[in-house]
Amino acid sequence: MATLDRVSAAAPIGRRDRKKAETREALRRAALELALEHGYEQLTVEAITEAADVSVRTFFNYFASKDEALLGSDPQRAELLAAWVAERPPDEPPVAALRAAFAQLAESFAEGQPLWEARMELLRRSPQLWGPLFAGFVVFERSVVEAVAARTGSDPDADLYPGVLAAAAVGAMRVAVAHWRAGGESAPLPELVISAFDLLAGGLKKP
Amino acid sequence: MATLDRVSAAAPIGRRDRKKAETREALRRAALELALEHGYEQLTVEAITEAADVSVRTFFNYFASKDEALLGSDPQRAELLAAWVAERPPDEPPVAALRAAFAQLAESFAEGQPLWEARMELLRRSPQLWGPLFAGFVVFERSVVEAVAARTGSDPDADLYPGVLAAAAVGAMRVAVAHWRAGGESAPLPELVISAFDLLAGGLKKP
């Protein structure tokens, strides 16, 4: 086993990330299925980990609470996005750096999609989950604000700039996802995201 | 009384609108105070109208439900905004028309402000209200989408443009309000709104 652990630790990053994404997805799916079957109030972390066949400790490597597993909130997603923004060429305009980072985020969205319907059904049945969902949006947008502020040397509390750019970016992403879903996911999401950001970069003139 | 009614019906629009705004505000205030005092579940429309000294029928001229009174959702606000957008000169770029309309909306925001703290407190105590609040945001943004689509002859379901512009506009407004509140409301809100929309019109380049 020790040998196996070392082998997997030395495995290429792509495979390890894929394995982690699979575990995260399995936990989310188990949480949603159990909540829809037995009710949100009855759901425990123990039941989720039993259904997904992992330890409770593993669960808390991925999520801070059952709500986080149910809602698809993902602190890692915000961290990844911030890292991608930081990695863009320093002379690239901020809106172009966000366009590239959000398009990269869009690449990972297709996988989680089948859970969205289940999540909407759960929100219909347990409207108290809208609060944590909303809180997750706020945390995500705040991380975009900070990524913009770090890149541009702005003060997010004194300057409108980082906040308005982040709100516009998150809004553009949201609208691209809504169009993608409404269109039966026929157009590739990253392309829609790039089109939406091009509207921002063009001063929202009608194309 | 009939004479008085005719007189008030003939009164200048400014005064009648002010009177209506006062009644709406009194109903909201009564609803929030009662909900915080006795709990959300116990609140009835009858209790609100008694406290505000108006008829139940009057209540329903302003709000469709107790939730609407509590949450500051306001279908009239969305209608007003859409009307202001439609009234802007036809050759004005869409983002400039929205800038003018949202700045006009901002003029009316200062009044309702003292209720925001009470509303946040109620949301903390009754998280099931996040659902209706969120639904109100969605309805408001959709009305902006439709105002843009009507003005530009776009199809909001086929084109990304009206959705992205509306999301960016609502986001810019939200960030302007957040800065205004965080700054102790020292700067006039309409000026902050105009600055935020100027960032949109400038393609979100750092100023």
Coordinates of C-alpha atoms in Angstrom, one line a residue:
Chain A
M1 CA 0.0 0.0 0.0
A2 CA 2.8 2.3 0.9
T3 CA 4.3 1.7 -2.6
L4 CA 1.0 2.3 -4.2
D5 CA 0.6 5.6 -2.3
R6 CA 4.0 6.7 -3.5
V7 CA 3.2 5.7 -7.1
S8 CA -0.1 7.6 -7.1
A9 CA 1.7 10.6 -5.5
A10 CA 4.2 10.6 -8.4
A11 CA 1.4 10.2 -11.0
P12 CA 1.1 13.0 -13.5
I13 CA -0.9 16.0 -12.2
G14 CA -3.6 15.5 -14.9
R15 CA -4.5 12.1 -13.6
R16 CA -4.5 13.1 -9.9
D17 CA -6.7 16.1 -10.6
R18 CA -9.1 14.0 -12.6
K19 CA -9.2 11.5 -9.7
K20 CA -10.0 14.4 -7.3
A21 CA -12.7 15.8 -9.6
E22 CA -14.3 12.3 -9.7
T23 CA -14.4 12.0 -5.9
R24 CA -15.8 15.5 -5.6
E25 CA -18.4 14.7 -8.2
A26 CA -19.3 11.4 -6.5
L27 CA -19.8 13.2 -3.1
R28 CA -22.0 15.8 -4.7
R29 CA -24.1 13.3 -6.4
A30 CA -24.5 11.2 -3.3
A31 CA -25.4 14.2 -1.2
L32 CA -28.1 15.4 -3.7
E33 CA -29.5 11.9 -4.2
L34 CA -29.8 11.4 -0.4
A35 CA -31.3 14.8 0.2
L36 CA -33.9 14.3 -2.5
E37 CA -34.8 10.9 -1.3
H38 CA -34.9 11.4 2.5
G39 CA -35.1 15.2 2.8
Y40 CA -32.5 17.9 3.4
E41 CA -33.0 18.0 7.2
Q42 CA -32.2 14.3 7.5
L43 CA -29.0 14.4 5.5
T44 CA -25.8 13.8 7.4
V45 CA -22.1 13.9 6.3
E46 CA -21.8 10.3 7.5
A47 CA -24.6 9.1 5.1
I48 CA -22.9 10.9 2.2
T49 CA -19.5 9.3 2.9
E50 CA -21.1 5.9 3.3
A51 CA -22.9 6.2 0.0
A52 CA -19.8 7.5 -1.8
D53 CA -17.6 4.9 0.0
V54 CA -15.0 7.4 1.3
S55 CA -14.1 8.4 4.9
V56 CA -15.6 11.4 6.7
R57 CA -12.1 12.9 6.7
T58 CA -11.9 12.7 2.9
F59 CA -15.3 14.5 2.7
F60 CA -13.9 17.4 4.7
N61 CA -10.9 17.6 2.3
Y62 CA -13.5 18.6 -0.4
F63 CA -16.3 20.4 1.5
A64 CA -16.7 22.3 4.7
S65 CA -20.3 21.2 5.2
K66 CA -23.2 19.2 3.7
D67 CA -24.5 22.5 2.2
E68 CA -21.3 23.0 0.2
A69 CA -21.6 19.5 -1.2
L70 CA -25.2 20.0 -2.1
L71 CA -24.9 23.5 -3.7
G72 CA -21.8 23.0 -5.8
S73 CA -20.0 25.8 -4.0
D74 CA -16.4 25.2 -4.5
P75 CA -13.7 27.3 -2.8
Q76 CA -11.2 25.6 -5.1
R77 CA -12.9 27.0 -8.1
A78 CA -12.4 30.5 -6.9
E79 CA -8.8 29.8 -6.0
L80 CA -8.2 28.3 -9.5
L81 CA -9.8 31.2 -11.2
A82 CA -7.7 33.7 -9.2
A83 CA -4.5 31.7 -10.0
W84 CA -5.4 31.7 -13.8
V85 CA -5.9 35.5 -13.7
A86 CA -2.6 36.0 -11.9
E87 CA -0.8 33.8 -14.6
R88 CA -2.0 35.9 -17.5
P89 CA 0.7 38.2 -19.2
P90 CA 1.1 41.3 -17.1
D91 CA 0.5 43.7 -20.0
E92 CA -2.8 42.1 -20.9
P93 CA -5.8 44.3 -20.1
P94 CA -7.7 43.1 -17.0
V95 CA -10.9 42.3 -19.0
A96 CA -8.9 40.1 -21.4
A97 CA -7.2 38.3 -18.5
L98 CA -10.7 37.6 -17.0
R99 CA -12.0 36.5 -20.4
A100 CA -9.2 33.9 -20.6
A101 CA -9.6 32.7 -17.0
F102 CA -13.4 32.4 -17.2
A103 CA -13.1 30.5 -20.6
Q104 CA -10.8 28.1 -18.8
L105 CA -13.3 27.7 -16.0
A106 CA -16.0 27.0 -18.6
E107 CA -14.0 24.0 -19.8
S108 CA -14.7 22.3 -16.5
F109 CA -18.4 23.1 -16.4
A110 CA -19.7 20.5 -18.8
E111 CA -18.9 17.6 -16.4
G112 CA -21.0 18.8 -13.4
Q113 CA -24.0 19.6 -15.5
P114 CA -26.3 16.6 -14.8
L115 CA -26.4 17.6 -11.2
W116 CA -27.9 21.1 -11.9
E117 CA -31.4 19.8 -12.4
A118 CA -31.3 17.8 -9.1
R119 CA -29.9 21.0 -7.4
M120 CA -32.8 23.1 -8.7
E121 CA -35.3 20.5 -7.5
L122 CA -33.7 20.5 -4.1
L123 CA -33.8 24.4 -3.9
R124 CA -37.5 24.2 -4.8
R125 CA -38.1 21.8 -1.9
S126 CA -35.8 23.4 0.6
P127 CA -35.8 27.2 -0.1
Q128 CA -33.7 27.8 3.1
L129 CA -30.7 26.6 0.9
W130 CA -31.0 29.8 -1.2
G131 CA -29.2 31.7 1.6
P132 CA -26.0 29.5 1.6
L133 CA -26.2 29.4 -2.3
F134 CA -26.3 33.2 -2.3
A135 CA -23.4 33.4 0.2
G136 CA -21.4 31.2 -2.1
F137 CA -21.9 33.6 -5.0
V138 CA -20.8 36.5 -2.8
V139 CA -17.6 34.7 -1.8
F140 CA -16.9 33.8 -5.4
E141 CA -17.4 37.3 -6.7
R142 CA -15.3 38.7 -3.8
S143 CA -12.4 36.5 -4.9
V144 CA -12.7 37.9 -8.5
V145 CA -12.7 41.4 -7.0
E146 CA -9.5 40.6 -5.2
A147 CA -7.8 39.0 -8.2
V148 CA -8.6 42.2 -10.2
A149 CA -7.4 44.5 -7.4
A150 CA -4.1 42.5 -7.1
R151 CA -3.5 42.7 -10.8
T152 CA -4.3 46.4 -11.2
G153 CA -3.0 47.7 -7.9
S154 CA -6.5 49.1 -7.1
D155 CA -8.1 49.4 -3.7
P156 CA -11.4 47.4 -3.8
D157 CA -12.9 49.3 -1.0
A158 CA -12.0 52.8 -2.3
D159 CA -12.2 52.3 -6.1
L160 CA -15.3 51.2 -8.0
Y161 CA -13.2 49.6 -10.7
P162 CA -12.4 46.1 -9.3
G163 CA -16.0 45.6 -8.0
V164 CA -17.7 46.7 -11.3
L165 CA -15.3 44.6 -13.4
A166 CA -15.9 41.6 -11.2
A167 CA -19.7 42.0 -11.2
A168 CA -19.8 42.5 -15.0
A169 CA -17.5 39.4 -15.4
V170 CA -19.6 37.2 -13.2
G171 CA -22.7 38.4 -14.8
A172 CA -21.3 37.7 -18.3
M173 CA -20.4 34.2 -17.2
R174 CA -23.9 33.6 -15.7
V175 CA -25.6 34.8 -18.9
A176 CA -23.3 32.6 -21.1
V177 CA -24.1 29.6 -18.9
A178 CA -27.9 30.3 -19.1
H179 CA -27.7 30.5 -22.9
W180 CA -25.7 27.4 -23.1
R181 CA -28.2 25.5 -21.0
A182 CA -31.2 26.9 -22.8
G183 CA -29.7 26.0 -26.1
G184 CA -29.4 22.3 -25.1
E185 CA -25.6 22.8 -24.7
S186 CA -25.1 22.7 -28.4
A187 CA -22.6 25.6 -28.7
P188 CA -19.4 25.0 -26.7
L189 CA -19.6 27.0 -23.4
P190 CA -16.1 28.5 -23.7
E191 CA -17.0 30.1 -27.0
L192 CA -20.1 31.7 -25.5
V193 CA -18.1 32.9 -22.6
I194 CA -15.6 34.6 -24.9
S195 CA -18.4 36.2 -26.9
A196 CA -19.9 37.6 -23.7
F197 CA -16.6 39.0 -22.5
D198 CA -16.0 40.6 -26.0
L199 CA -19.2 42.5 -25.4
L200 CA -17.8 43.8 -22.1
A201 CA -14.4 44.7 -23.8
G202 CA -16.3 46.5 -26.5
G203 CA -18.1 48.9 -24.1
L204 CA -21.3 46.9 -24.5
K205 CA -22.0 48.3 -27.9
K206 CA -24.6 46.3 -29.9
P207 CA -22.5 44.0 -32.1
Chain B
M1 CA -65.0 63.8 0.1
A2 CA -65.8 63.4 -3.6
T3 CA -64.5 67.0 -4.1
L4 CA -61.4 66.1 -2.2
D5 CA -60.9 63.0 -4.4
R6 CA -61.2 65.0 -7.5
V7 CA -58.8 67.6 -6.2
S8 CA -56.2 65.0 -5.3
A9 CA -56.7 63.3 -8.6
A10 CA -55.9 66.6 -10.3
A11 CA -52.9 67.3 -8.1
P12 CA -49.5 67.5 -9.8
I13 CA -47.9 64.2 -10.5
G14 CA -45.0 64.9 -8.3
R15 CA -47.2 65.2 -5.2
R16 CA -49.3 62.1 -6.0
D17 CA -46.1 60.1 -6.6
R18 CA -44.7 61.3 -3.3
K19 CA -47.8 60.3 -1.5
K20 CA -47.7 56.8 -3.0
A21 CA -44.1 56.4 -2.1
E22 CA -44.9 57.4 1.5
T23 CA -47.7 54.8 1.7
R24 CA -45.4 52.1 0.2
E25 CA -42.7 53.0 2.7
A26 CA -45.1 53.0 5.7
L27 CA -46.3 49.5 4.7
R28 CA -42.8 48.2 4.3
R29 CA -41.8 49.7 7.6
A30 CA -44.9 48.2 9.4
A31 CA -44.3 44.8 7.8
L32 CA -40.6 44.7 8.9
E33 CA -41.3 45.9 12.4
L34 CA -44.0 43.4 13.0
A35 CA -42.0 40.5 11.5
L36 CA -39.0 41.4 13.7
E37 CA -41.2 41.7 16.8
H38 CA -43.5 38.7 16.4
G39 CA -41.7 36.5 13.8
Y40 CA -42.1 36.1 10.1
E41 CA -44.5 33.1 10.3
Q42 CA -47.0 35.1 12.5
L43 CA -47.1 38.1 10.2
T44 CA -50.4 38.7 8.3
V45 CA -51.4 41.3 5.7
E46 CA -54.2 42.3 8.1
A47 CA -51.7 43.2 10.9
I48 CA -49.6 45.2 8.4
T49 CA -52.6 47.2 7.2
E50 CA -53.8 47.9 10.8
A51 CA -50.4 49.1 11.8
A52 CA -50.1 51.4 8.8
D53 CA -53.8 52.4 9.0
V54 CA -54.8 51.5 5.4
S55 CA -57.2 49.0 4.0
V56 CA -56.2 45.5 2.9
R57 CA -57.2 46.5 -0.6
T58 CA -54.8 49.4 -0.5
F59 CA -52.0 47.0 0.5
F60 CA -52.6 44.9 -2.5
N61 CA -52.4 47.9 -4.7
Y62 CA -48.7 48.1 -3.7
F63 CA -47.7 44.5 -3.0
A64 CA -48.8 41.1 -4.1
S65 CA -47.8 39.4 -0.8
K66 CA -46.3 40.0 2.6
D67 CA -43.0 38.8 1.3
E68 CA -42.9 41.6 -1.3
A69 CA -43.6 44.2 1.4
L70 CA -40.8 42.7 3.6
L71 CA -38.2 42.3 0.9
G72 CA -38.5 45.7 -0.9
S73 CA -39.3 43.9 -4.1
D74 CA -41.1 46.4 -6.2
P75 CA -42.6 45.6 -9.6
Q76 CA -43.3 49.3 -10.1
R77 CA -39.5 49.9 -9.8
A78 CA -38.9 47.6 -12.8
E79 CA -41.7 49.2 -14.7
L80 CA -40.5 52.7 -14.0
L81 CA -36.9 51.7 -15.1
A82 CA -38.2 50.2 -18.3
A83 CA -40.2 53.3 -19.0
W84 CA -37.2 55.6 -18.4
V85 CA -35.1 53.5 -20.8
A86 CA -37.8 53.7 -23.5
E87 CA -38.0 57.5 -23.1
R88 CA -34.3 58.1 -23.8
P89 CA -33.4 59.5 -27.2
P90 CA -33.5 56.7 -29.8
D91 CA -30.0 57.5 -31.1
E92 CA -28.5 57.2 -27.6
P93 CA -26.3 54.1 -27.2
P94 CA -28.0 51.4 -25.0
V95 CA -25.4 51.6 -22.3
A96 CA -25.9 55.4 -22.0
A97 CA -29.7 55.0 -21.9
L98 CA -29.3 52.5 -19.0
R99 CA -26.9 54.8 -17.3
A100 CA -29.5 57.6 -17.3
A101 CA -32.3 55.3 -16.2
F102 CA -30.3 53.7 -13.3
A103 CA -29.1 57.1 -12.1
Q104 CA -32.7 58.2 -12.0
L105 CA -33.5 55.1 -10.0
A106 CA -30.7 55.9 -7.7
E107 CA -32.4 59.2 -6.8
S108 CA -35.2 57.3 -5.2
F109 CA -32.9 55.0 -3.2
A110 CA -31.9 57.3 -0.3
E111 CA -35.4 57.2 1.2
G112 CA -35.7 53.5 1.7
Q113 CA -32.3 53.1 3.2
P114 CA -33.1 52.9 6.9
L115 CA -35.1 49.7 6.2
W116 CA -32.1 47.8 4.8
E117 CA -30.6 47.0 8.2
A118 CA -34.0 45.7 9.4
R119 CA -34.3 43.6 6.2
M120 CA -30.9 42.1 6.7
E121 CA -31.7 41.2 10.3
L122 CA -35.0 39.5 9.1
L123 CA -33.1 37.5 6.5
R124 CA -30.7 36.3 9.2
R125 CA -33.6 35.2 11.3
S126 CA -35.8 33.8 8.5
P127 CA -33.4 32.4 5.8
Q128 CA -36.4 31.0 3.9
L129 CA -36.8 34.6 2.6
W130 CA -33.6 34.3 0.6
G131 CA -35.6 32.4 -2.1
P132 CA -38.2 35.1 -2.7
L133 CA -35.5 37.8 -2.5
F134 CA -33.5 36.0 -5.2
A135 CA -36.6 35.5 -7.3
G136 CA -37.2 39.3 -7.1
F137 CA -33.7 40.0 -8.4
V138 CA -34.3 37.6 -11.3
V139 CA -37.6 39.3 -12.2
F140 CA -36.0 42.8 -12.0
E141 CA -33.0 41.7 -14.2
R142 CA -35.4 40.1 -16.7
S143 CA -37.3 43.4 -17.1
V144 CA -33.9 45.1 -17.9
V145 CA -33.2 42.4 -20.5
E146 CA -36.5 43.1 -22.1
A147 CA -36.1 46.9 -22.0
V148 CA -32.7 46.5 -23.8
A149 CA -34.2 44.0 -26.3
A150 CA -37.1 46.3 -27.1
R151 CA -34.7 49.2 -27.6
T152 CA -32.2 47.4 -29.8
G153 CA -34.5 44.9 -31.6
S154 CA -32.5 42.0 -30.2
D155 CA -33.9 38.6 -29.4
P156 CA -33.1 38.0 -25.7
D157 CA -33.2 34.2 -26.1
A158 CA -31.1 34.0 -29.2
D159 CA -28.6 36.9 -28.7
L160 CA -26.2 37.2 -25.8
Y161 CA -26.3 41.0 -26.0
P162 CA -29.4 42.0 -24.0
G163 CA -28.6 39.5 -21.2
V164 CA -25.0 40.5 -20.9
L165 CA -25.8 44.2 -20.9
A166 CA -28.5 43.8 -18.3
A167 CA -26.3 41.7 -16.1
A168 CA -23.5 44.2 -16.3
A169 CA -25.9 47.1 -15.6
V170 CA -27.5 45.4 -12.6
G171 CA -24.0 44.5 -11.3
A172 CA -22.7 48.0 -11.8
M173 CA -25.7 49.4 -9.8
R174 CA -25.2 46.8 -7.1
V175 CA -21.5 47.7 -6.7
A176 CA -22.4 51.5 -6.7
V177 CA -24.9 50.9 -3.9
A178 CA -22.5 48.8 -1.9
H179 CA -19.8 51.5 -2.1
W180 CA -22.4 54.2 -1.2
R181 CA -23.5 52.3 1.9
A182 CA -19.9 51.4 2.9
G183 CA -18.9 55.0 2.6
G184 CA -21.6 56.2 5.0
E185 CA -23.6 57.5 2.0
S186 CA -21.3 60.5 1.9
A187 CA -21.0 60.6 -2.0
P188 CA -24.3 61.1 -3.8
L189 CA -25.5 57.6 -5.1
P190 CA -26.4 58.9 -8.6
E191 CA -22.8 60.1 -9.1
L192 CA -21.4 56.7 -8.1
V193 CA -23.9 55.0 -10.5
I194 CA -22.8 57.2 -13.4
S195 CA -19.1 56.4 -12.6
A196 CA -19.8 52.7 -12.6
F197 CA -21.7 52.9 -15.9
D198 CA -18.8 54.9 -17.4
L199 CA -16.5 52.0 -16.6
L200 CA -18.9 49.7 -18.6
A201 CA -19.1 52.2 -21.5
G202 CA -15.3 52.4 -21.5
G203 CA -14.9 48.6 -22.0
L204 CA -13.9 48.2 -18.3
K205 CA -10.4 49.6 -18.9
K206 CA -8.8 50.8 -15.7
P207 CA -9.4 54.5 -15.4

